[in-house]
Short mmCIF file of C-alpha atoms in Angstrom, two decimals:
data_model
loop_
_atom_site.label_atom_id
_atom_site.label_comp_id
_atom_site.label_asym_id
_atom_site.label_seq_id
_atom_site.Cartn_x
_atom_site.Cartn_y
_atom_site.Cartn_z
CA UNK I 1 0.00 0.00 0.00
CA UNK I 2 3.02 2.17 -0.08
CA UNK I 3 2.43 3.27 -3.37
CA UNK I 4 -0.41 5.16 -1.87
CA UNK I 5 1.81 8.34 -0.72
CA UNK I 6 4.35 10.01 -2.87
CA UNK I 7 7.49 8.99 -2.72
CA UNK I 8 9.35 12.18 -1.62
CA UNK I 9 9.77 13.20 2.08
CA UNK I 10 10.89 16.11 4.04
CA UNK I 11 10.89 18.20 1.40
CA UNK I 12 10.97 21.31 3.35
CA UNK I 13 13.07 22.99 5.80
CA UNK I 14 11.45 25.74 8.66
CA UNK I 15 12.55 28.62 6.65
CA UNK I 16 11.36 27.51 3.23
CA UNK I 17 8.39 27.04 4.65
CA UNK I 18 7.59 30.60 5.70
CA UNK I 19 8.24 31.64 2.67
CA UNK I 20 6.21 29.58 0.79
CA UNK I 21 3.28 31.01 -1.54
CA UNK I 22 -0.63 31.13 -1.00
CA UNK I 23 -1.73 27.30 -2.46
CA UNK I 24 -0.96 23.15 -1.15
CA UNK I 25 2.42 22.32 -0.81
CA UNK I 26 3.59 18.88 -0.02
CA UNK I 27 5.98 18.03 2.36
CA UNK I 28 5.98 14.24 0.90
CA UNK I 29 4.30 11.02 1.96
CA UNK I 30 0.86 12.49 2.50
CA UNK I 31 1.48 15.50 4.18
CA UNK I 32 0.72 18.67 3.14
CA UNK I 33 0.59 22.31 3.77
CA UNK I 34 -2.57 24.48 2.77
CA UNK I 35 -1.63 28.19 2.72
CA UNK I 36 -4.28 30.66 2.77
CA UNK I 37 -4.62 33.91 1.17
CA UNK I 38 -5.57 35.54 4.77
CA UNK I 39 -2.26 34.26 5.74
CA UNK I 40 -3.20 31.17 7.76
CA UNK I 41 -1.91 27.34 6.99
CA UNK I 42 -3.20 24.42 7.87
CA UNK I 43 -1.48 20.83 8.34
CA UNK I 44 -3.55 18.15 6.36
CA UNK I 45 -2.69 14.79 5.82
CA UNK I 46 -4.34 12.58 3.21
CA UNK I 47 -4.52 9.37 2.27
CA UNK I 48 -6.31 6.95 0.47
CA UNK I 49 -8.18 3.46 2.20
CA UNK I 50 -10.60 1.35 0.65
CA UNK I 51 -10.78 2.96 -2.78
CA UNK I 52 -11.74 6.54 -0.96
CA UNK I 53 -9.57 9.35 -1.02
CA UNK I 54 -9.46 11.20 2.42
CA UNK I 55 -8.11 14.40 3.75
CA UNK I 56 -7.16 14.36 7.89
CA UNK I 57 -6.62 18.27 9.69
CA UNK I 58 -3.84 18.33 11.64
CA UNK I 59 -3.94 21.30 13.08
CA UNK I 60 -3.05 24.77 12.23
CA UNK I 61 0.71 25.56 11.24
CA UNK I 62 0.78 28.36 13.75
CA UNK I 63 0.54 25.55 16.34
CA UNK I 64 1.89 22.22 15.08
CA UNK I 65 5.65 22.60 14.10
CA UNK I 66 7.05 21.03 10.99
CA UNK I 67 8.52 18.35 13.12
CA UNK I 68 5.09 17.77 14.98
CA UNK I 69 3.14 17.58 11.86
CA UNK I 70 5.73 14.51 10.54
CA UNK I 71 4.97 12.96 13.83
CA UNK I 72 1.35 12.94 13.28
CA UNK I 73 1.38 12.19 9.89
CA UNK I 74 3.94 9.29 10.25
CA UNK I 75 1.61 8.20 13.01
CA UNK I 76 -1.74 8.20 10.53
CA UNK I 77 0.42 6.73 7.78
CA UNK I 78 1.25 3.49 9.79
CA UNK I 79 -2.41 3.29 10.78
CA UNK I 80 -3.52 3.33 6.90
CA UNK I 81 -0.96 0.70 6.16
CA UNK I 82 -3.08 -1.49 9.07
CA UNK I 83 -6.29 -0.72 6.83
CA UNK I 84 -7.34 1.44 9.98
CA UNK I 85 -9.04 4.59 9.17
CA UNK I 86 -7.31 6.94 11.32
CA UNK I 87 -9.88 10.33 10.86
CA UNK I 88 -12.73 7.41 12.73
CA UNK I 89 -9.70 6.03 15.14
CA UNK I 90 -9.09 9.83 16.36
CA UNK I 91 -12.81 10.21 17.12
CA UNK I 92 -12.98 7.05 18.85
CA UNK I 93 -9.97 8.07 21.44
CA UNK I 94 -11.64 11.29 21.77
CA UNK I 95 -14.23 10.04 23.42
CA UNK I 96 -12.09 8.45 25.79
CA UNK I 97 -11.47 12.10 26.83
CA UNK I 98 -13.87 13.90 29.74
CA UNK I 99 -15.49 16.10 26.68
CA UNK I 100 -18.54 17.44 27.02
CA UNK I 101 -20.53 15.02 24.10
CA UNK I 102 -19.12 12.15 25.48
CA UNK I 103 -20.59 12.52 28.72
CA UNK I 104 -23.80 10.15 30.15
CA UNK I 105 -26.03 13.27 30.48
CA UNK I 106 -25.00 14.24 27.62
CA UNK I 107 -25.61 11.39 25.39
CA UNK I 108 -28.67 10.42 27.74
CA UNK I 109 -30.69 13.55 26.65
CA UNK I 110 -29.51 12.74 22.85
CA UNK I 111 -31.15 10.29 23.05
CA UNK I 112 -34.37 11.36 24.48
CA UNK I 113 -34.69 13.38 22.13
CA UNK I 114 -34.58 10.91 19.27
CA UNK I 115 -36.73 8.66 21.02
CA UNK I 116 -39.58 11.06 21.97
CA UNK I 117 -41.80 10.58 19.38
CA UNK I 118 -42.05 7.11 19.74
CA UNK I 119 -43.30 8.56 23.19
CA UNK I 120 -46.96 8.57 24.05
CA UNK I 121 -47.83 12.78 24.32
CA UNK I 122 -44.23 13.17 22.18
CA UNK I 123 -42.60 12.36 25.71
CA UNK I 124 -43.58 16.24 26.60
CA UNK I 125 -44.20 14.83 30.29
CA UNK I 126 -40.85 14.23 31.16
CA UNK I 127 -41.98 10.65 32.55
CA UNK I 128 -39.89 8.89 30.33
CA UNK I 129 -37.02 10.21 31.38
CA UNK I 130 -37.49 11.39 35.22
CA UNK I 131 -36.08 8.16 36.08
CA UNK I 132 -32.71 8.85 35.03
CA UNK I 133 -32.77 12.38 35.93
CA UNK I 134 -33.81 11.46 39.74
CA UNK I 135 -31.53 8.30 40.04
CA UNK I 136 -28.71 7.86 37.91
CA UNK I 137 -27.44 11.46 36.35
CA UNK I 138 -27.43 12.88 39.73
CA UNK I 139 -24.41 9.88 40.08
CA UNK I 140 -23.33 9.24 36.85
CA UNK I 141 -24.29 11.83 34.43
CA UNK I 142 -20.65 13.79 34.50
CA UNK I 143 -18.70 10.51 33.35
CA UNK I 144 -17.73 10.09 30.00
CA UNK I 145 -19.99 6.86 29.06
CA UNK I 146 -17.41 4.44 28.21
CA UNK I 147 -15.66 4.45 31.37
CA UNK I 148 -19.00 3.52 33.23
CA UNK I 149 -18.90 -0.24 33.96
CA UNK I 150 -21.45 -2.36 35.76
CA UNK I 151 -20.06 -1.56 39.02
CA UNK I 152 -20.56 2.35 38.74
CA UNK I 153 -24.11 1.24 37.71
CA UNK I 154 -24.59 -1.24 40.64
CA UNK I 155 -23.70 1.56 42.68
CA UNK I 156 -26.50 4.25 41.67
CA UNK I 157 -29.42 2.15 41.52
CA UNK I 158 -28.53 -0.01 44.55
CA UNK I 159 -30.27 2.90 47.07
CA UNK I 160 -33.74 1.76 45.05
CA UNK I 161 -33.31 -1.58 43.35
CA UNK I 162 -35.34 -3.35 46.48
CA UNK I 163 -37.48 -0.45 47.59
CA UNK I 164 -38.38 1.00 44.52
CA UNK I 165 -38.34 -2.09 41.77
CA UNK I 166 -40.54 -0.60 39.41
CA UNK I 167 -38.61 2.48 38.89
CA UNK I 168 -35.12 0.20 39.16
CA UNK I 169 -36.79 -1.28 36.06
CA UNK I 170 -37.38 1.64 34.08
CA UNK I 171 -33.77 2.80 35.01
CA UNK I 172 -32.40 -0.51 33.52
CA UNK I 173 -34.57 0.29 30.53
CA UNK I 174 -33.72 3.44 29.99
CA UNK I 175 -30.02 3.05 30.12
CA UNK I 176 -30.28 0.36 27.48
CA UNK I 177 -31.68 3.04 24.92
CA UNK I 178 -29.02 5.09 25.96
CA UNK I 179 -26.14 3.09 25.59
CA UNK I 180 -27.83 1.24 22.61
CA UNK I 181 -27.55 4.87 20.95
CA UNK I 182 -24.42 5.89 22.05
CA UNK I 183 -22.97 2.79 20.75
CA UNK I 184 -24.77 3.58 16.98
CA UNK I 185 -22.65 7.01 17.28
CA UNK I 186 -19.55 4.47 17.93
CA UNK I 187 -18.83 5.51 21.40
CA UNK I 188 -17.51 1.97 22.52
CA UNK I 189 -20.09 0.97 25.20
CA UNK I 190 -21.90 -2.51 25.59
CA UNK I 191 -24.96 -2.84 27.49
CA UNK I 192 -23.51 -6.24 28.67
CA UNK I 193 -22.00 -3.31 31.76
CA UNK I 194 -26.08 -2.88 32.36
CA UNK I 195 -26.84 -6.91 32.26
CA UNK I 196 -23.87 -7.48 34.86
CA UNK I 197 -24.91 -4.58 36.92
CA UNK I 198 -27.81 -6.62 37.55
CA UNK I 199 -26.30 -9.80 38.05
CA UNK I 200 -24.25 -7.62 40.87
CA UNK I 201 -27.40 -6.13 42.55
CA UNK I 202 -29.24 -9.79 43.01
CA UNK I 203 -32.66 -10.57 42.44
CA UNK I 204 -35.20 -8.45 43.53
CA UNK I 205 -37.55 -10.15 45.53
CA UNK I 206 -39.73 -7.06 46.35
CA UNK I 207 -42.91 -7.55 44.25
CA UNK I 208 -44.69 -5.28 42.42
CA UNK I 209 -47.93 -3.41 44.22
CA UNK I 210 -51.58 -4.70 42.00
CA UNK I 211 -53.44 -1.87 41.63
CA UNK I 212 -55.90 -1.63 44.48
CA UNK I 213 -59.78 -2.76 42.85
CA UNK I 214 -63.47 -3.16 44.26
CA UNK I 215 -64.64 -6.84 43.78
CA UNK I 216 -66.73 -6.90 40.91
CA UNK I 217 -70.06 -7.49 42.94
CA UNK I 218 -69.30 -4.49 44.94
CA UNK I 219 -68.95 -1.99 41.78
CA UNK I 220 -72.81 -1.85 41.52
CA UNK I 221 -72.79 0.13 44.69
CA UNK I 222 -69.98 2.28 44.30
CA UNK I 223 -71.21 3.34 41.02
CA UNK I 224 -74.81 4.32 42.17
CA UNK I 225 -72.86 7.00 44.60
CA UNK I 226 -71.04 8.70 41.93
CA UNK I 227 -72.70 12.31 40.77
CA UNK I 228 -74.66 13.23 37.67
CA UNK I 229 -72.99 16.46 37.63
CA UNK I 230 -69.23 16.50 38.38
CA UNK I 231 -66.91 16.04 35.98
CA UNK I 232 -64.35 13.77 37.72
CA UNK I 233 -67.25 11.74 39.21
CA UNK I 234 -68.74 11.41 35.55
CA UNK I 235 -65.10 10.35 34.01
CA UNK I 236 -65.08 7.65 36.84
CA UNK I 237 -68.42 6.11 35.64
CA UNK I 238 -67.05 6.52 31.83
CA UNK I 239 -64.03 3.88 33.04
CA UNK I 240 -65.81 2.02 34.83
CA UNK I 241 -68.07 1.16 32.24
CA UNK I 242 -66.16 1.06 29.30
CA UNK I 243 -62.97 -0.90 31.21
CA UNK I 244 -60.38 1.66 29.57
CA UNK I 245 -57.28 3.15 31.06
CA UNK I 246 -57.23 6.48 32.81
CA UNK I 247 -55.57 8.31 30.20
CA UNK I 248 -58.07 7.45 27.55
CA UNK I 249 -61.03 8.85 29.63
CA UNK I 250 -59.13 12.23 30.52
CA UNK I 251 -58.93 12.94 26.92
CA UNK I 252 -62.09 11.94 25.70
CA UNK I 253 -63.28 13.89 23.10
CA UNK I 254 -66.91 15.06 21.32
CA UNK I 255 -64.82 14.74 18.10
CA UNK I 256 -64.11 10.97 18.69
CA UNK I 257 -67.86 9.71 19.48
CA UNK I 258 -69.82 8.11 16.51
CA UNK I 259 -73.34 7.55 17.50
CA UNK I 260 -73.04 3.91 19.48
CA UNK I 261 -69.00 3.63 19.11
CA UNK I 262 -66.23 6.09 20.76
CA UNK I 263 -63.47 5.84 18.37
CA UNK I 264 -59.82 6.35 21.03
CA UNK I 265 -57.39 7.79 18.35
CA UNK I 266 -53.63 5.65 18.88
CA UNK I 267 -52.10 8.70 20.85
CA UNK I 268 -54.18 7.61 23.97
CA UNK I 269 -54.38 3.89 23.46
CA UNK I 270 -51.15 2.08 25.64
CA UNK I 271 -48.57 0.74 23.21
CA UNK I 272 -49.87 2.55 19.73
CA UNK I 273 -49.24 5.73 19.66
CA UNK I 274 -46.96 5.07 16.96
CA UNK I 275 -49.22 3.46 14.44
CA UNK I 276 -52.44 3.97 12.99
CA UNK I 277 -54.01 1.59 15.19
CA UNK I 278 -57.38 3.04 16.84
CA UNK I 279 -59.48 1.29 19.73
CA UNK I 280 -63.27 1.31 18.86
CA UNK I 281 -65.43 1.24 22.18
CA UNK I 282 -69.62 0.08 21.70
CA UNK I 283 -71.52 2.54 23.78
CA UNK I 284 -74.53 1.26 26.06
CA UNK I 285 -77.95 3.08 26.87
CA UNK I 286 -76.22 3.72 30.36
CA UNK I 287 -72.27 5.38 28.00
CA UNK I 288 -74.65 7.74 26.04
CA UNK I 289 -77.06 8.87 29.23
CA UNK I 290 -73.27 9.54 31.13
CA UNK I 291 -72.18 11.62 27.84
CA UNK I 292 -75.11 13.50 28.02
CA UNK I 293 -74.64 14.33 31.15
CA UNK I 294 -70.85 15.19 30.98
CA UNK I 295 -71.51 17.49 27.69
CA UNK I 296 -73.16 20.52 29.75
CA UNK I 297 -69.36 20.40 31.37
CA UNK I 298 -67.25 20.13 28.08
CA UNK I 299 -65.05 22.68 26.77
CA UNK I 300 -62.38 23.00 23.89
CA UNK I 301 -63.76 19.69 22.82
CA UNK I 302 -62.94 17.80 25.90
CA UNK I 303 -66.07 15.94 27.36
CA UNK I 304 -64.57 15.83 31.16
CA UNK I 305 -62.28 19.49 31.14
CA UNK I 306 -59.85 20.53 33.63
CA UNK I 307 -60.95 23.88 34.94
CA UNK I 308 -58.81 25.57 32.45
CA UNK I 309 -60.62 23.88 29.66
CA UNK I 310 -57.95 21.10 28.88
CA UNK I 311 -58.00 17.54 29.43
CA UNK I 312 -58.93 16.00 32.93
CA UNK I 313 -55.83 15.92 35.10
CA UNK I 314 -54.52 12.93 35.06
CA UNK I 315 -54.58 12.36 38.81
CA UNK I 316 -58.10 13.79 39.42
CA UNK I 317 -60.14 10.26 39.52
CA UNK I 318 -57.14 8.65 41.58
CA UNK I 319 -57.72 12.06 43.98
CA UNK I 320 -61.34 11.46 44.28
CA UNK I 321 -61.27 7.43 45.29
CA UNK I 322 -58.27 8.32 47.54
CA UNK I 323 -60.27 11.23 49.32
CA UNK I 324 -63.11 9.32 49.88
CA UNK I 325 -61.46 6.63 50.68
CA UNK I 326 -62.49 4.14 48.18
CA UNK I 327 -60.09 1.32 48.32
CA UNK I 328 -59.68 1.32 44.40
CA UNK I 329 -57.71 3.23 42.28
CA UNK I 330 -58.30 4.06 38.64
CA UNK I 331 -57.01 1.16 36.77
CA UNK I 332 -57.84 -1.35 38.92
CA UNK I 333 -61.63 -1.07 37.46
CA UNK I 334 -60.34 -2.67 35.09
CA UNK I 335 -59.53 -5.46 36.76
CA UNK I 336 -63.14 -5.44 37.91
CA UNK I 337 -64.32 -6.04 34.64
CA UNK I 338 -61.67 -7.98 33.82
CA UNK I 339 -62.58 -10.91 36.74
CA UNK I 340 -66.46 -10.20 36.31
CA UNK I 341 -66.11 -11.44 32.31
CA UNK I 342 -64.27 -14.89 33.99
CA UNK I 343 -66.35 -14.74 36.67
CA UNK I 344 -69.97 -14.67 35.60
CA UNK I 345 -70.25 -14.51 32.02
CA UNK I 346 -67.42 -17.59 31.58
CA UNK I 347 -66.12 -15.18 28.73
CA UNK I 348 -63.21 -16.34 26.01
CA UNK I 349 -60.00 -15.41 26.58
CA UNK I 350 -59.01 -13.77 23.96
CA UNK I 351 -62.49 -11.68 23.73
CA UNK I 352 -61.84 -10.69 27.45
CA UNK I 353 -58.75 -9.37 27.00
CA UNK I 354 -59.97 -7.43 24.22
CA UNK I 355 -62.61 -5.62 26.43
CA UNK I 356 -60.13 -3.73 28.61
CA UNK I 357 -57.88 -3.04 25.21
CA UNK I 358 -55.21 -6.21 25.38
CA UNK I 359 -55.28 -6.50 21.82
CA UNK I 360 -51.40 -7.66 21.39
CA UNK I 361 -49.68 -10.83 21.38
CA UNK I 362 -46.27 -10.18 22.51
CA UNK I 363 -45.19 -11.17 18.73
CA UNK I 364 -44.23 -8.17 16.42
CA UNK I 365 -44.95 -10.11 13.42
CA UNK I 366 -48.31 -11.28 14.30
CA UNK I 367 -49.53 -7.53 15.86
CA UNK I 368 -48.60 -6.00 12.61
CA UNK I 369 -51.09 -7.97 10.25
CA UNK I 370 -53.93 -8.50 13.66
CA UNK I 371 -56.11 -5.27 13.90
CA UNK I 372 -59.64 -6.75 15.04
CA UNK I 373 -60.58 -5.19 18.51
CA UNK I 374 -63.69 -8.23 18.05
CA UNK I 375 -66.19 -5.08 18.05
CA UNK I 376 -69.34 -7.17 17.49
CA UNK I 377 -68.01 -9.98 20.28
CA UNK I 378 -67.49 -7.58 22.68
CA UNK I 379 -70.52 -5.10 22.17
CA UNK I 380 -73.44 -7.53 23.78
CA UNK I 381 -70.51 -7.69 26.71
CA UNK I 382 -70.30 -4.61 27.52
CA UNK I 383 -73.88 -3.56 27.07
CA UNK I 384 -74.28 -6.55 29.80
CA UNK I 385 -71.80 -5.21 31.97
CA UNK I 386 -73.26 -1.16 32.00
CA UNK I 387 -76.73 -3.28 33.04
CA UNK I 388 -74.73 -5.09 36.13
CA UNK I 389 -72.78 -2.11 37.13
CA UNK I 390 -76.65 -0.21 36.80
CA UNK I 391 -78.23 -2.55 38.68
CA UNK I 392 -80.57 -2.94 35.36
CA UNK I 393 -79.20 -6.99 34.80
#
């Protein structure tokens, strides 16, 4: 590959240099000096690897002597005669530096930003990433990523990986995306440091919390307390009768009803808001009377408003159960409905899960071709569920 360079070296001396015209000068075997008409010059070296002719800075002649320059160059040369591309090589021992970009915090809000619209709301919340920004930034964020090993990682999640599993969890998951990205800009990371961080940390034998839920029998009662003319009170007798999560309800909107069907657009159905996947909920005598009822309330489109006019906080409902000290929270109506189709009605699997909007099956492959929500299955359920929960069955 020597052939590559010209054959001349050192063709220059110090003092011919200085007096050398505005243009590219070669100093032999790839090195060259670019002189500018403002009366800069810059060091380049350049090279040719894999059929591709490349040009490398080495810094500005005011800075890098003559001898410095050969150094470098000499240095480059040997690493093109390896077949190693020396321009990528520097970057990659740059980021063995402390800069800035190569940082965790850095990289880590990189990468949010990339993956927020793959994020349900664009990832506007924050809640995607608050669990790095409360428990590992705060510990790991100024170190350049590729000297962060499983032990440094051990260390910062250790304070919750018992008490608070669920959020350990996300932190685990989060740093994967992180790392996963970092390593496409060819930082050299492996998220085999995350896997062995684990390992390190032990199992975690503190369960998850269920979400708290009324027995099915004793939803009938609960329900006949709730209000005709509050707008939390009417968003909790919306879940509980259509079996939906909490996010769907608070951002229910005229726009999406369609006589006996409310059409919930991807954005607010768990796990879609990336496709064009919609969730099509069959509306009862008892849905419409409660829409009625809720659309003296709306505003800005929203059937159960905020008192600004936006979208039902998303805590209100949990609020209400919690101050009245219902032992149920939101989404464990769901559940409710869930057990009662089991229970009583001795319903199919698959339909069942389809009532409280499980519609996936874990396989990519299959999700992408199965879009039927079983609409006319689950329609006679659900009317039969609004007449339990009414006390009408």
């Amino acid at each position: 590959m020597e052939d590559i360079f010209m054959a001349k070296s050192n063709a220059f001396t110090v003092a011919q240099l200085k007096s050398l015209p505005t243009g590219k000068h070669c100093d032999g075997l790839g090195l060259w000096l670019y002189k500018r008409p403002d009366g800069g010059a810059q060091w380049i070296f350049r090279f040719q690897l894999w059929g591709r002719q490349r040009e490398m800075g080495l810094g500005s002649y005011r800075n890098v002597s003559l001898a410095e320059a050969r150094k470098q160059a000499e240095l480059a040369r040997q690493q093109v005669l390896r077949e190693v591309d020396p321009i990528k090589q520097r970057q990659l021992n740059r980021q063995q530096s402390n800069s800035t970009d190569g940082r965790l915090e850095h990289l880590a809000w990189e990468a949010y930003e990339k993956h927020k619209k793959s994020l349900k709301h664009g990832g506007s919340d924050g809640r995607w990433f608050s669990p790095l920004r409360l428990h590992v930034l705060p510990k790991l964020g100024k170190m350049p990523i590729v000297k962060i090993d499983q032990e440094d990682i051990a260390r910062a999640l250790e304070p919750i990986w018992h008490e608070k599993p669920v959020t350990a969890k996300k932190c685990i998951s989060r740093l994967r995306t992180v790392f996963n990205y970092a390593s496409a800009k060819r930082f050299r990371v492996s998220t085999a440091v995350i896997d062995d961080a684990v390992v390190i940390l032990g199992y975690n034998k503190k369960r998850s919390t269920p979400h708290q839920a009324l027995h099915w029998k004793d939803v009938p009662a609960f329900y006949a307390t709730l209000s005709d003319d509050e707008p939390t009170q009417l968003a909790l007798r919306m879940l509980i009768l259509t079996g939906v999560r909490s996010d769907s309800i608070n951002n229910m909107r005229l726009g999406q009803l369609m006589s006996s069907v409310w059409i919930i657009p991807p954005l607010h159905v768990k796990g879609r808001a990336d496709s064009d996947f919609v969730f099509d909920v069959p509306l009862s005598k008892e849905h419409l009377q409660v829409i009625e009822l809720a659309k003296k309330h709306a505003q800005n489109g929203y059937l159960f408003p905020n008192s600004k006019g936006g979208p039902l906080n998303k805590m209100a409902m949990r609020n209400f159960l919690v101050d009245n000290n219902i032992p149920a929270r939101p989404h464990g109506f769901r559940s409710s409905l869930r057990t009662w189709l089991m229970d009583e009605i001795q319903c199919e699997e698959e339909i069942a899960e389809a009532c409280i909007g499980h519609v996936r099956t874990g396989d990519d492959a299959v999700d992408a071709y199965k879009r039927s929500t079983y609409l006319p299955k689950r329609t006679p359920l659900m009317k039969e569920w609004a007449n339990f929960v009414t006390g009408n069955s």
